Amino acid sequence: MSFFVVDVALPVPLLRTFDYLPVEGEQQSDYQAGQRVRADFGRQLLTGIVLGTRTTTEVPQNKLKPLLARLDDVPLISEGDLSLARWMADYYHHSVGDVLEHWIPAMLRRGAALTEANESGWQRVAPNDSDPVLRGDKQKALWQRFIEQTDILHSQLTSTGFSLAQCRRLAEFELIRETHQLPQPLIPATPKPFLTLNGEQEKALTLMKNELGKFRACLLEGVTGSGKTEVYLQLIDAVIQQGKQALVLVPEIGLTPQTVQRFQERFSVPVALLHSGLNDRERLQGWRQAKEGVARILIGTRSAVFTPLPDLGLIILDEEHDGSFKQQDGLRYSARDFALVRAHQAKVPVLLGSATPSLETLHNALSGRYLHVKLTQRAGNAKPPGMKLHSILHQPMISGFAEPVLSAIKQHLDNQKQVLVFLNRRGFAPLLACRHCGWMAECRRCDARLTLHQYPPHLHCHHCDHQQPVVHTCPECHSPDVEAVGQGTERIEESLSELFPRTPVRRVDRDTVRTKQAFDELFNDIHQGGSCILVGTQMLAKGHHFPDVTLVVILDSDAGLFSADFRGMEHSAQLIEQVAGRAGRAENPGDVWIQTLYADHPQLNLLIDNGYHALALSMLKERLEQQLPPYSHMAMLRSECEDKGLSRQLTDQARHMLQDWLRQYGKGNAPVTLLGPFPAIMERRNGRFRYQLQIFCPERKSLHQALDALVKQLQSLKGFNKVRWHLDVDPVDTL
Ligand code: ADP
Ligand code: ZN
Ligand code: ZN
């Protein structure tokens, strides 16, 4: 038998792949790129992906180990997906084995067989006009079920009151047989008709239909409530008619039952879902439904962008500006950017939708690189909300509210409407302080103050999760004059309950809504209607359609106005516009009140008077002047270590490495500029000191050559084992 080795990508951080001998007795022709194998790696047992085979290796014979098992005959990952994974590994300077982990669901990563997604069920084998002689109503009812539907999962039968014995009985009559199969997504019996589009929607739809069948990036910039979703639905319909599949990506908290229902009730094709609320088995099922072409529409959050879809015809990314599309640990990829790469490979259009597009996407649209389609009016009879800045400078305040704001709330409640109070701060108060000596409760492990929580009472660090009991006397001066300063959602909820004792007040934040189920229940409740006050964080802000909310109050927009991050204003403006967009989405006009200490802030005024697009244009001008993204490409090296000196030194070293490399190889390339190293805005978090080095370049290629050299050198750097570091390509924040 001739000698060969298998090139295997393993989920380890090293930027390389590994040679193994084949499983004993197996031939070179047994191995194909994309199969899973089990390999012994150090003291671990890992599942890796075959990238290919070779007849030579640089590994000495006595160091070569055989693979323990080959798990697939048919490759699990296609050639096309392998090349996307290689692109991603190069672009993010990440191990290809780690990258490939994103392509396969957890159960398969652990070595499970595809059939573990199957469930037992029953299938009708007799014709549906058979007229068997059955005894008992239950038997007859069961048979009736099979006349209506050929395949039924066992769990569906037991949950509707049928027993295993009854099924066995029908099987004995050879009416049905037991099966073991992939559950199919449900299809609505009669799909709802599509809405008649208005002129703008119609035009948008026509423009985008023209792009089907080829790669094209489109920005659908539509004000909140302009009916973007309706355009998505009708575009998807065109894709389905062509026999293709559609992939719809939504933000983490945008995948509400309402959204899903809107898709499910329109189409007579199976819709699969992939989101974080599913268990591993359900994820595998959704993945297989997509991969095997059973599901024709896949709706999912960030990681669904990797799901194989053999007939992909369109990718839609809703709320494309949303931060949850960027993974913030491990492989720091952007699902939006990757969706573009994937669409390019598949030669299909990608539609990015938002009322508040990121400056990157807007820049691409304005420069003509993307098709730019706009919806400027709200759909149906809805009117845009009236926005008002309310100065609270030197104003008397009642529990965090200005008096006119309280009267507005009262008026909307009297009209039997719902009021949304937005405050992006959980807990009771952001600060516990001593009135006597000025002591403040601070986290021992972070450069941060502890947030006071009331339910249950404790002090909580929102950065490292440290928790401790509330103190009632000052640990410094022993004064009992310790008090909560400022407002969090808990305190606002409490105050509003006192101010409006007859109105239900619902708080919506990560502390009240911990599970997807709780979220779903809450939203159903809100949709029942009736006057109420919703107090919440950004959980409430995005994408939701609350027809009865007519007033939105934004309590504290000021934090973002002076952020140290250059994207601070962009993110604040997006959030304000999105929260404001929850008001007046149905027949009733909406009002938005923004309480601020800085009522003359020019950018805030631009946003209120002329809207997000106008502000975005002015922010783009600033970015151009400062040569910041999107006019330059950016990467960031972050280090963290309990030893402050070491953390700092690693970023210093990185700067030197880059400078040396640029001196040697950078000539003729676009200039790479370095900023830092400097401490992160919160220098110490969870006991570790954090430093960062920012790297800019107007050209992607030159930047990536430099980054490649940097990562290789850092990986072989000695003496810094204790320092954790990572490279963030296209970071979405610099905090
Ligand atoms: P967006 O996604 O742009 O915020 P939606 O798609 O949620 O907006 O639409 C907002 C509301 O307008 C929804 O209730 C939707 O049913 C309604 N709507 C959308 N398009 C139309 C239309 N052409 N005619 C009537 N109502 C519409
Ligand atoms: Zn004190
Ligand atoms: Zn902390």
XYZ file of C-alpha atoms in Angstrom, residues 221 355-359 362 366 387 389 557 560-561 566-578 594 601-624 630-631:
53
model
C -32.828 51.939 3.544
C -33.718 52.263 8.936
C -30.345 53.229 10.335
C -27.652 51.682 8.134
C -24.116 51.456 9.426
C -21.807 54.068 7.967
C -24.203 53.533 3.666
C -23.636 56.068 -1.742
C -39.700 63.868 17.916
C -35.905 67.191 22.652
C -29.556 59.450 25.636
C -23.577 57.945 24.049
C -23.166 61.549 22.938
C -15.464 56.976 17.450
C -18.594 54.988 16.673
C -20.323 56.183 19.867
C -22.483 58.785 18.139
C -23.358 56.427 15.288
C -24.549 53.754 17.715
C -26.465 56.255 19.871
C -28.206 57.726 16.865
C -29.171 54.266 15.647
C -30.537 53.335 19.033
C -32.510 56.594 19.424
C -33.978 56.282 15.938
C -34.858 52.615 16.489
C -36.062 62.747 24.558
C -26.054 69.275 21.002
C -25.675 69.828 17.226
C -25.697 66.186 16.166
C -28.646 65.344 18.374
C -30.536 68.253 16.820
C -29.621 67.166 13.330
C -31.019 63.717 14.130
C -34.268 65.120 15.534
C -34.807 67.739 12.839
C -33.583 65.989 9.704
C -33.440 62.304 10.575
C -30.809 59.616 10.706
C -29.771 59.826 7.071
C -28.839 63.506 7.361
C -26.840 62.845 10.502
C -25.158 59.861 8.866
C -23.988 62.050 5.990
C -22.452 64.515 8.408
C -20.775 61.712 10.367
C -19.366 60.314 7.119
C -17.814 63.700 6.400
C -16.100 63.640 9.782
C -14.835 60.110 9.212
C -13.378 61.173 5.878
C -15.195 53.388 6.318
C -12.492 55.515 4.665
